[in-house]
């Protein structure tokens, strides 16, 4: 039967429906509309579907498609009939289609708003989440075409498809008719459907990263014959780290060579195809012009992911940008994900993986920190800095141009990675700020996320980084990240300082800091630094320069037991005797005493940091001292599940022999153990601690070692050296890191009980929507948007319970007197010319005019000094109770979404940039923190004996503005200035509102990777 739309002309091909998606197993697929050119693909696809799946689709045996079927399933009008296909390597792996129907179930056209939907998934790809991804995309297409409901008939035995519908989270009805299950889905997104979508996104993207970090086999493509070069260096690093999987070298120049060839004892082949064994990960180190043939070789032989070290892409100009786009498209067409190009590489220190597929010559010690950088040079510096401080890593990624895999993907992975307690990120750009903020907030709720942002003031993204344009300043971005719980630091040094503290010590329960040491001056510097950072230091305890290590131990034991402090800073300088001898030796004796003190604590819950000045050996010794965290359960290394694939194993451990079909005996020079960090084997070490509810408390933290084979490779963290007592060469650095931990701990406790978005009964959402539609939909409306006039702005704000004080124009003195008569004396006379608006310092305002005489005099003065009435645009407004002048604003940024801003009015606040920001929708807790986060906030709370103002009324206005912008995305900008907050109540004296068609919300659509 033909639908009514068969008689209609086809619409243009909707290329915006094309999308790349990550599937449940971490692979990718491309979703696109089906066209008339897909007939052969459809037939080939159908031939590979089992008879059982065909029966489930058509409710009867249906061995092949007729020519009529093929025509019908490939010809669509993209309105009433739509078909989408999921493809890998250009071939169909699944299809979905909808046909618009009327209330009798017959083919129909608009305004019918229901459609029948049906899926078919190749058996080899069932269980990968393909149908769930297709449902998200076909539902988005249907909503775009004004279809509000899906109907589906499913055989009762087809449990997989029934589960696809029932698990989607949409509002649905279910019935049993004529031997089939009849399902009706309301396509309006719900909180549950959005939660389901994001949970699937997290699992899929985390799995895609895990596949990159835990390959069973690695091929280095571009390994040269002679030692040296990028490819050969990576090969050597893989072997040196003791990688537990199979390693292969690939060099195209070997084509036609007779007999086996080996590089560093590793079998070498002319291509990936020639290996003859499965390869999970390929490290690509060939010139950029040869990369496409390498990608094709990898894709056609089942490689799951690529690390592209090659340069010459978007960082090199327009031609490179196009080359990068083609690289991503080509890799995704095969279902592969890419780290890079122009990458430094990846490292996974898990005991059952030991992967160093990077240019870093030394594998970092195993630990609980996950590190992501967008710069190879910064990555090298961070690896070295963390190594010197005794901090180990769980994984390291330097993503280069991050054309595909980005920091967002690794946040998805680290969120529930039991081997990672702290996340450190060096970012030069944020490709999807909305998503990053969402993921960072969720991850920060279970483990610290520390970010340093490069390229803050350049005004543009670094070469090679594809990012959306944002108009908001860096300070605003920082405020929004802090709202999400991100620990925002300014330098790479601060990133390391905070990381080593958070990885080794519990979170402080509050801001009270005990200070002890043998230098009164250093104690005072520490005290001052605490005050500067907003902490509450106790009076420093001076042990005097005569103090011995035992005195430090006793004082630290007492401080840890003292309930009046939440953290301890220990200061230490060398004590020099009368004969010039240093009593503490090289600091190891003092380190042992401090270690003894923290080990003796009954219930250690306080972080301890040490500030040292020229104490030889102290920092190194403390790097292996026991932390104040409780001891972990056993975390021994586990063997990788399953048997080792055939091929040459990389770097067997000491005392073992490498075997495999591609080689014989032990690999020469490849049996070295994983390099250990300085002092990691110290006899002074104690068992590795587990994360507490404070720092490093990741999801599933402290899990026992994997030994049953269920969790997959890479899930068993390597044995790690003991956690450290972090030490710092300056009090300011130690206190700054401690302050970040205090603020994060406070955010974490608050996040456990999040605020709420209040409901106000007097809000007229429908009335506001009608007004907006009337303005934007009227004849002659500017598609770029419109600024409402005073009356319209007042009406819209009134719908949300925000009253704007009436303002009457005063083009002449007589008009001013008439206006004052209507409003009632006393009044204010103000100019509204753009160059004078909100600038009382320029003399454009006259207040407390109590009579007609005073009003006329003021009018004459203004026009005489500042200009003619037609230039000044004077207005009259009634006087309100005096208070503090504030400014409330909201604006929509295309990159981060709607932002609510608050500050005090006046040039001083603007000059200092003293404005606070929060993402919309704001909760009651958000706005309370927003009001109090200003440096000038004391003016609102009775500074210097003044009366405190009505902050609850102010917070309510902020919440109402947030609701307005969140409910109506067409409201792209709101400015209330000034908002005079008095001791009781407040007055909004001026308002500006701008409407425009809402920008697209990429975070609410179906799951997809950034398009190229």
mmCIF file of N, CA and C in Angstrom, residues 242-340:
data_model
loop_
_atom_site.group_PDB
_atom_site.id
_atom_site.type_symbol
_atom_site.label_atom_id
_atom_site.label_comp_id
_atom_site.label_asym_id
_atom_site.label_seq_id
_atom_site.Cartn_x
_atom_site.Cartn_y
_atom_site.Cartn_z
ATOM 1 N N UNK A 242 57.141 -3.344 29.457
ATOM 2 C CA UNK A 242 56.685 -4.683 29.791
ATOM 3 C C UNK A 242 55.249 -4.939 29.370
ATOM 4 N N UNK A 243 54.845 -4.368 28.243
ATOM 5 C CA UNK A 243 53.468 -4.552 27.753
ATOM 6 C C UNK A 243 53.114 -6.030 27.709
ATOM 7 N N UNK A 244 51.950 -6.382 28.217
ATOM 8 C CA UNK A 244 51.571 -7.782 28.395
ATOM 9 C C UNK A 244 50.912 -8.401 27.176
ATOM 10 N N UNK A 245 50.595 -7.601 26.164
ATOM 11 C CA UNK A 245 49.978 -8.149 24.965
ATOM 12 C C UNK A 245 50.995 -8.438 23.888
ATOM 13 N N UNK A 246 50.506 -8.613 22.664
ATOM 14 C CA UNK A 246 51.361 -8.909 21.526
ATOM 15 C C UNK A 246 51.710 -7.623 20.794
ATOM 16 N N UNK A 247 52.960 -7.525 20.348
ATOM 17 C CA UNK A 247 53.442 -6.345 19.648
ATOM 18 C C UNK A 247 53.904 -6.746 18.254
ATOM 19 N N UNK A 248 53.528 -5.916 17.274
ATOM 20 C CA UNK A 248 53.957 -6.122 15.898
ATOM 21 C C UNK A 248 54.499 -4.813 15.355
ATOM 22 N N UNK A 249 55.483 -4.916 14.485
ATOM 23 C CA UNK A 249 56.002 -3.760 13.774
ATOM 24 C C UNK A 249 55.533 -3.834 12.326
ATOM 25 N N UNK A 250 55.204 -2.671 11.757
ATOM 26 C CA UNK A 250 54.744 -2.604 10.368
ATOM 27 C C UNK A 250 55.580 -1.562 9.644
ATOM 28 N N UNK A 251 56.146 -1.980 8.511
ATOM 29 C CA UNK A 251 56.935 -1.081 7.670
ATOM 30 C C UNK A 251 56.653 -1.453 6.222
ATOM 31 N N UNK A 252 56.042 -0.519 5.487
ATOM 32 C CA UNK A 252 55.643 -0.805 4.109
ATOM 33 C C UNK A 252 56.832 -1.148 3.227
ATOM 34 N N UNK A 253 58.029 -0.712 3.596
ATOM 35 C CA UNK A 253 59.212 -0.988 2.784
ATOM 36 C C UNK A 253 59.599 -2.455 2.803
ATOM 37 N N UNK A 254 58.979 -3.250 3.676
ATOM 38 C CA UNK A 254 59.290 -4.673 3.761
ATOM 39 C C UNK A 254 58.561 -5.488 2.703
ATOM 40 N N UNK A 255 57.671 -4.855 1.943
ATOM 41 C CA UNK A 255 56.925 -5.584 0.921
ATOM 42 C C UNK A 255 57.892 -6.218 -0.070
ATOM 43 N N UNK A 256 57.700 -7.493 -0.330
ATOM 44 C CA UNK A 256 58.553 -8.208 -1.273
ATOM 45 C C UNK A 256 59.801 -8.796 -0.652
ATOM 46 N N UNK A 257 60.021 -8.520 0.633
ATOM 47 C CA UNK A 257 61.181 -9.097 1.315
ATOM 48 C C UNK A 257 60.980 -10.596 1.489
ATOM 49 N N UNK A 258 62.003 -11.325 1.318
ATOM 50 C CA UNK A 258 61.911 -12.756 1.569
ATOM 51 C C UNK A 258 62.308 -13.083 2.982
ATOM 52 N N UNK A 259 61.561 -13.938 3.641
ATOM 53 C CA UNK A 259 61.904 -14.374 4.976
ATOM 54 C C UNK A 259 61.447 -13.431 6.054
ATOM 55 N N UNK A 260 61.391 -13.921 7.291
ATOM 56 C CA UNK A 260 60.913 -13.098 8.411
ATOM 57 C C UNK A 260 61.909 -12.004 8.773
ATOM 58 N N UNK A 261 61.358 -10.882 9.236
ATOM 59 C CA UNK A 261 62.165 -9.756 9.679
ATOM 60 C C UNK A 261 61.706 -9.371 11.076
ATOM 61 N N UNK A 262 62.634 -8.949 11.925
ATOM 62 C CA UNK A 262 62.277 -8.523 13.278
ATOM 63 C C UNK A 262 63.002 -7.228 13.614
ATOM 64 N N UNK A 263 62.290 -6.335 14.294
ATOM 65 C CA UNK A 263 62.869 -5.110 14.828
ATOM 66 C C UNK A 263 62.898 -5.233 16.348
ATOM 67 N N UNK A 264 64.050 -5.154 16.947
ATOM 68 C CA UNK A 264 64.169 -5.312 18.403
ATOM 69 C C UNK A 264 63.513 -6.601 18.866
ATOM 70 N N UNK A 265 63.597 -7.652 18.034
ATOM 71 C CA UNK A 265 63.008 -8.927 18.390
ATOM 72 C C UNK A 265 61.519 -9.020 18.148
ATOM 73 N N UNK A 266 60.924 -7.982 17.559
ATOM 74 C CA UNK A 266 59.487 -7.964 17.306
ATOM 75 C C UNK A 266 59.239 -8.282 15.833
ATOM 76 N N UNK A 267 58.316 -9.205 15.528
ATOM 77 C CA UNK A 267 58.040 -9.512 14.119
ATOM 78 C C UNK A 267 57.621 -8.272 13.356
ATOM 79 N N UNK A 268 58.203 -8.066 12.175
ATOM 80 C CA UNK A 268 57.899 -6.907 11.346
ATOM 81 C C UNK A 268 57.224 -7.368 10.060
ATOM 82 N N UNK A 269 56.220 -6.607 9.623
ATOM 83 C CA UNK A 269 55.413 -6.982 8.470
ATOM 84 C C UNK A 269 55.238 -5.766 7.568
ATOM 85 N N UNK A 270 54.946 -5.990 6.281
ATOM 86 C CA UNK A 270 54.759 -4.845 5.378
ATOM 87 C C UNK A 270 53.425 -4.132 5.539
ATOM 88 N N UNK A 271 52.461 -4.770 6.193
ATOM 89 C CA UNK A 271 51.139 -4.157 6.377
ATOM 90 C C UNK A 271 50.440 -4.826 7.547
ATOM 91 N N UNK A 272 49.386 -4.212 8.006
ATOM 92 C CA UNK A 272 48.580 -4.825 9.069
ATOM 93 C C UNK A 272 47.938 -6.103 8.545
ATOM 94 N N UNK A 273 47.521 -6.079 7.291
ATOM 95 C CA UNK A 273 46.896 -7.272 6.715
ATOM 96 C C UNK A 273 47.852 -8.462 6.741
ATOM 97 N N UNK A 274 49.145 -8.190 6.579
ATOM 98 C CA UNK A 274 50.116 -9.277 6.526
ATOM 99 C C UNK A 274 50.389 -9.907 7.883
ATOM 100 N N UNK A 275 49.957 -9.290 8.955
ATOM 101 C CA UNK A 275 50.211 -9.834 10.296
ATOM 102 C C UNK A 275 49.503 -11.170 10.467
ATOM 103 N N UNK A 276 48.270 -11.241 9.981
ATOM 104 C CA UNK A 276 47.553 -12.503 10.056
ATOM 105 C C UNK A 276 46.962 -12.813 11.404
ATOM 106 N N UNK A 277 47.044 -11.899 12.336
ATOM 107 C CA UNK A 277 46.481 -12.057 13.675
ATOM 108 C C UNK A 277 45.687 -10.792 14.012
ATOM 109 N N UNK A 278 44.744 -10.898 14.949
ATOM 110 C CA UNK A 278 43.964 -9.700 15.315
ATOM 111 C C UNK A 278 44.858 -8.607 15.911
ATOM 112 N N UNK A 279 44.579 -7.378 15.534
ATOM 113 C CA UNK A 279 45.273 -6.212 16.085
ATOM 114 C C UNK A 279 44.213 -5.268 16.644
ATOM 115 N N UNK A 280 44.329 -4.936 17.917
ATOM 116 C CA UNK A 280 43.348 -4.054 18.554
ATOM 117 C C UNK A 280 43.688 -2.578 18.382
ATOM 118 N N UNK A 281 44.963 -2.233 18.482
ATOM 119 C CA UNK A 281 45.375 -0.826 18.475
ATOM 120 C C UNK A 281 46.546 -0.649 17.524
ATOM 121 N N UNK A 282 46.473 0.403 16.711
ATOM 122 C CA UNK A 282 47.579 0.725 15.816
ATOM 123 C C UNK A 282 48.150 2.084 16.181
ATOM 124 N N UNK A 283 49.463 2.146 16.334
ATOM 125 C CA UNK A 283 50.164 3.404 16.553
ATOM 126 C C UNK A 283 50.693 3.852 15.190
ATOM 127 N N UNK A 284 50.211 4.980 14.694
ATOM 128 C CA UNK A 284 50.517 5.423 13.338
ATOM 129 C C UNK A 284 51.600 6.496 13.392
ATOM 130 N N UNK A 285 52.756 6.174 12.812
ATOM 131 C CA UNK A 285 53.893 7.099 12.814
ATOM 132 C C UNK A 285 54.485 7.155 11.416
ATOM 133 N N UNK A 286 53.651 7.529 10.448
ATOM 134 C CA UNK A 286 54.086 7.667 9.058
ATOM 135 C C UNK A 286 53.773 9.089 8.612
ATOM 136 N N UNK A 287 54.367 9.564 7.531
ATOM 137 C CA UNK A 287 54.035 10.911 7.045
ATOM 138 C C UNK A 287 52.540 11.047 6.776
ATOM 139 N N UNK A 288 52.028 12.269 6.932
ATOM 140 C CA UNK A 288 50.583 12.505 6.840
ATOM 141 C C UNK A 288 50.002 12.030 5.519
ATOM 142 N N UNK A 289 50.763 12.159 4.418
ATOM 143 C CA UNK A 289 50.214 11.762 3.125
ATOM 144 C C UNK A 289 50.033 10.249 3.003
ATOM 145 N N UNK A 290 50.697 9.489 3.857
ATOM 146 C CA UNK A 290 50.542 8.027 3.821
ATOM 147 C C UNK A 290 49.528 7.504 4.822
ATOM 148 N N UNK A 291 49.035 8.387 5.677
ATOM 149 C CA UNK A 291 48.101 7.934 6.717
ATOM 150 C C UNK A 291 46.820 7.334 6.133
ATOM 151 N N UNK A 292 46.198 7.908 5.095
ATOM 152 C CA UNK A 292 44.949 7.311 4.587
ATOM 153 C C UNK A 292 45.070 5.836 4.219
ATOM 154 N N UNK A 293 46.176 5.422 3.570
ATOM 155 C CA UNK A 293 46.314 4.016 3.216
ATOM 156 C C UNK A 293 46.493 3.153 4.461
ATOM 157 N N UNK A 294 47.139 3.713 5.491
ATOM 158 C CA UNK A 294 47.288 2.982 6.753
ATOM 159 C C UNK A 294 45.932 2.814 7.430
ATOM 160 N N UNK A 295 45.120 3.876 7.445
ATOM 161 C CA UNK A 295 43.791 3.796 8.056
ATOM 162 C C UNK A 295 42.944 2.744 7.340
ATOM 163 N N UNK A 296 42.997 2.737 6.010
ATOM 164 C CA UNK A 296 42.228 1.745 5.255
ATOM 165 C C UNK A 296 42.702 0.337 5.586
ATOM 166 N N UNK A 297 44.015 0.137 5.643
ATOM 167 C CA UNK A 297 44.574 -1.162 5.992
ATOM 168 C C UNK A 297 44.099 -1.613 7.371
ATOM 169 N N UNK A 298 44.123 -0.692 8.326
ATOM 170 C CA UNK A 298 43.684 -1.024 9.688
ATOM 171 C C UNK A 298 42.180 -1.307 9.729
ATOM 172 N N UNK A 299 41.397 -0.428 9.091
ATOM 173 C CA UNK A 299 39.952 -0.578 9.144
ATOM 174 C C UNK A 299 39.472 -1.857 8.513
ATOM 175 N N UNK A 300 40.099 -2.256 7.426
ATOM 176 C CA UNK A 300 39.666 -3.463 6.729
ATOM 177 C C UNK A 300 40.083 -4.735 7.446
ATOM 178 N N UNK A 301 40.915 -4.621 8.457
ATOM 179 C CA UNK A 301 41.366 -5.810 9.173
ATOM 180 C C UNK A 301 41.064 -5.739 10.671
ATOM 181 N N UNK A 302 39.997 -5.011 11.016
ATOM 182 C CA UNK A 302 39.424 -5.109 12.352
ATOM 183 C C UNK A 302 40.120 -4.368 13.457
ATOM 184 N N UNK A 303 41.035 -3.442 13.141
ATOM 185 C CA UNK A 303 41.668 -2.658 14.203
ATOM 186 C C UNK A 303 40.602 -1.796 14.879
ATOM 187 N N UNK A 304 40.644 -1.706 16.198
ATOM 188 C CA UNK A 304 39.594 -1.001 16.946
ATOM 189 C C UNK A 304 39.893 0.477 17.164
ATOM 190 N N UNK A 305 41.166 0.854 17.208
ATOM 191 C CA UNK A 305 41.493 2.249 17.484
ATOM 192 C C UNK A 305 42.856 2.615 16.961
ATOM 193 N N UNK A 306 43.061 3.934 16.781
ATOM 194 C CA UNK A 306 44.308 4.452 16.255
ATOM 195 C C UNK A 306 44.863 5.521 17.178
ATOM 196 N N UNK A 307 46.175 5.526 17.356
ATOM 197 C CA UNK A 307 46.881 6.648 17.971
ATOM 198 C C UNK A 307 47.754 7.229 16.874
ATOM 199 N N UNK A 308 47.378 8.396 16.372
ATOM 200 C CA UNK A 308 48.058 8.999 15.233
ATOM 201 C C UNK A 308 49.071 10.012 15.751
ATOM 202 N N UNK A 309 50.345 9.661 15.683
ATOM 203 C CA UNK A 309 51.407 10.552 16.114
ATOM 204 C C UNK A 309 51.807 11.520 15.000
ATOM 205 N N UNK A 310 51.432 11.209 13.779
ATOM 206 C CA UNK A 310 51.836 12.005 12.620
ATOM 207 C C UNK A 310 51.358 13.437 12.745
ATOM 208 N N UNK A 311 52.209 14.375 12.327
ATOM 209 C CA UNK A 311 51.853 15.792 12.280
ATOM 210 C C UNK A 311 51.500 16.166 10.844
ATOM 211 N N UNK A 312 51.184 17.464 10.653
ATOM 212 C CA UNK A 312 50.832 17.932 9.321
ATOM 213 C C UNK A 312 49.343 18.021 9.105
ATOM 214 N N UNK A 313 48.610 18.227 10.197
ATOM 215 C CA UNK A 313 47.152 18.291 10.098
ATOM 216 C C UNK A 313 46.671 19.715 10.397
ATOM 217 N N UNK A 314 45.608 19.853 11.155
ATOM 218 C CA UNK A 314 44.993 21.175 11.311
ATOM 219 C C UNK A 314 45.942 22.197 11.912
ATOM 220 N N UNK A 315 46.967 21.744 12.604
ATOM 221 C CA UNK A 315 47.919 22.703 13.185
ATOM 222 C C UNK A 315 48.769 23.367 12.109
ATOM 223 N N UNK A 316 48.703 22.857 10.859
ATOM 224 C CA UNK A 316 49.573 23.373 9.807
ATOM 225 C C UNK A 316 48.858 24.261 8.797
ATOM 226 N N UNK A 317 47.550 24.508 8.979
ATOM 227 C CA UNK A 317 46.866 25.410 8.059
ATOM 228 C C UNK A 317 45.646 24.793 7.411
ATOM 229 N N UNK A 318 45.130 25.482 6.379
ATOM 230 C CA UNK A 318 43.864 25.075 5.755
ATOM 231 C C UNK A 318 43.944 23.685 5.144
ATOM 232 N N UNK A 319 45.033 23.376 4.412
ATOM 233 C CA UNK A 319 45.161 22.045 3.816
ATOM 234 C C UNK A 319 45.198 20.974 4.897
ATOM 235 N N UNK A 320 45.876 21.271 5.993
ATOM 236 C CA UNK A 320 45.930 20.319 7.101
ATOM 237 C C UNK A 320 44.580 20.108 7.751
ATOM 238 N N UNK A 321 43.786 21.185 7.842
ATOM 239 C CA UNK A 321 42.444 21.040 8.421
ATOM 240 C C UNK A 321 41.590 20.092 7.585
ATOM 241 N N UNK A 322 41.666 20.245 6.267
ATOM 242 C CA UNK A 322 40.909 19.349 5.398
ATOM 243 C C UNK A 322 41.431 17.917 5.518
ATOM 244 N N UNK A 323 42.748 17.757 5.629
ATOM 245 C CA UNK A 323 43.337 16.429 5.811
ATOM 246 C C UNK A 323 42.848 15.799 7.114
ATOM 247 N N UNK A 324 42.705 16.625 8.143
ATOM 248 C CA UNK A 324 42.232 16.122 9.436
ATOM 249 C C UNK A 324 40.779 15.697 9.351
ATOM 250 N N UNK A 325 39.956 16.484 8.660
ATOM 251 C CA UNK A 325 38.548 16.094 8.484
ATOM 252 C C UNK A 325 38.439 14.756 7.765
ATOM 253 N N UNK A 326 39.233 14.577 6.717
ATOM 254 C CA UNK A 326 39.182 13.327 5.970
ATOM 255 C C UNK A 326 39.650 12.158 6.832
ATOM 256 N N UNK A 327 40.651 12.396 7.671
ATOM 257 C CA UNK A 327 41.146 11.342 8.564
ATOM 258 C C UNK A 327 40.043 10.861 9.497
ATOM 259 N N UNK A 328 39.355 11.796 10.122
ATOM 260 C CA UNK A 328 38.308 11.416 11.070
ATOM 261 C C UNK A 328 37.179 10.692 10.355
ATOM 262 N N UNK A 329 36.754 11.216 9.205
ATOM 263 C CA UNK A 329 35.667 10.573 8.467
ATOM 264 C C UNK A 329 36.044 9.150 8.059
ATOM 265 N N UNK A 330 37.269 8.995 7.591
ATOM 266 C CA UNK A 330 37.695 7.677 7.142
ATOM 267 C C UNK A 330 37.751 6.689 8.308
ATOM 268 N N UNK A 331 38.337 7.104 9.424
ATOM 269 C CA UNK A 331 38.438 6.201 10.579
ATOM 270 C C UNK A 331 37.061 5.827 11.109
ATOM 271 N N UNK A 332 36.175 6.809 11.207
ATOM 272 C CA UNK A 332 34.837 6.514 11.730
ATOM 273 C C UNK A 332 34.051 5.608 10.799
ATOM 274 N N UNK A 333 34.305 5.706 9.505
ATOM 275 C CA UNK A 333 33.581 4.842 8.576
ATOM 276 C C UNK A 333 33.877 3.375 8.839
ATOM 277 N N UNK A 334 35.019 3.088 9.461
ATOM 278 C CA UNK A 334 35.376 1.718 9.823
ATOM 279 C C UNK A 334 35.032 1.392 11.279
ATOM 280 N N UNK A 335 34.435 2.317 11.987
ATOM 281 C CA UNK A 335 34.095 2.071 13.383
ATOM 282 C C UNK A 335 35.245 2.260 14.340
ATOM 283 N N UNK A 336 36.311 2.943 13.897
ATOM 284 C CA UNK A 336 37.484 3.155 14.754
ATOM 285 C C UNK A 336 37.461 4.548 15.371
ATOM 286 N N UNK A 337 38.057 4.664 16.536
ATOM 287 C CA UNK A 337 38.256 5.957 17.171
ATOM 288 C C UNK A 337 39.734 6.332 17.097
ATOM 289 N N UNK A 338 39.991 7.650 17.178
ATOM 290 C CA UNK A 338 41.344 8.177 16.973
ATOM 291 C C UNK A 338 41.763 9.013 18.170
ATOM 292 N N UNK A 339 42.987 8.785 18.636
ATOM 293 C CA UNK A 339 43.669 9.739 19.513
ATOM 294 C C UNK A 339 44.665 10.486 18.636
ATOM 295 N N UNK A 340 44.535 11.805 18.589
ATOM 296 C CA UNK A 340 45.384 12.618 17.734
ATOM 297 C C UNK A 340 44.546 13.318 16.681
#
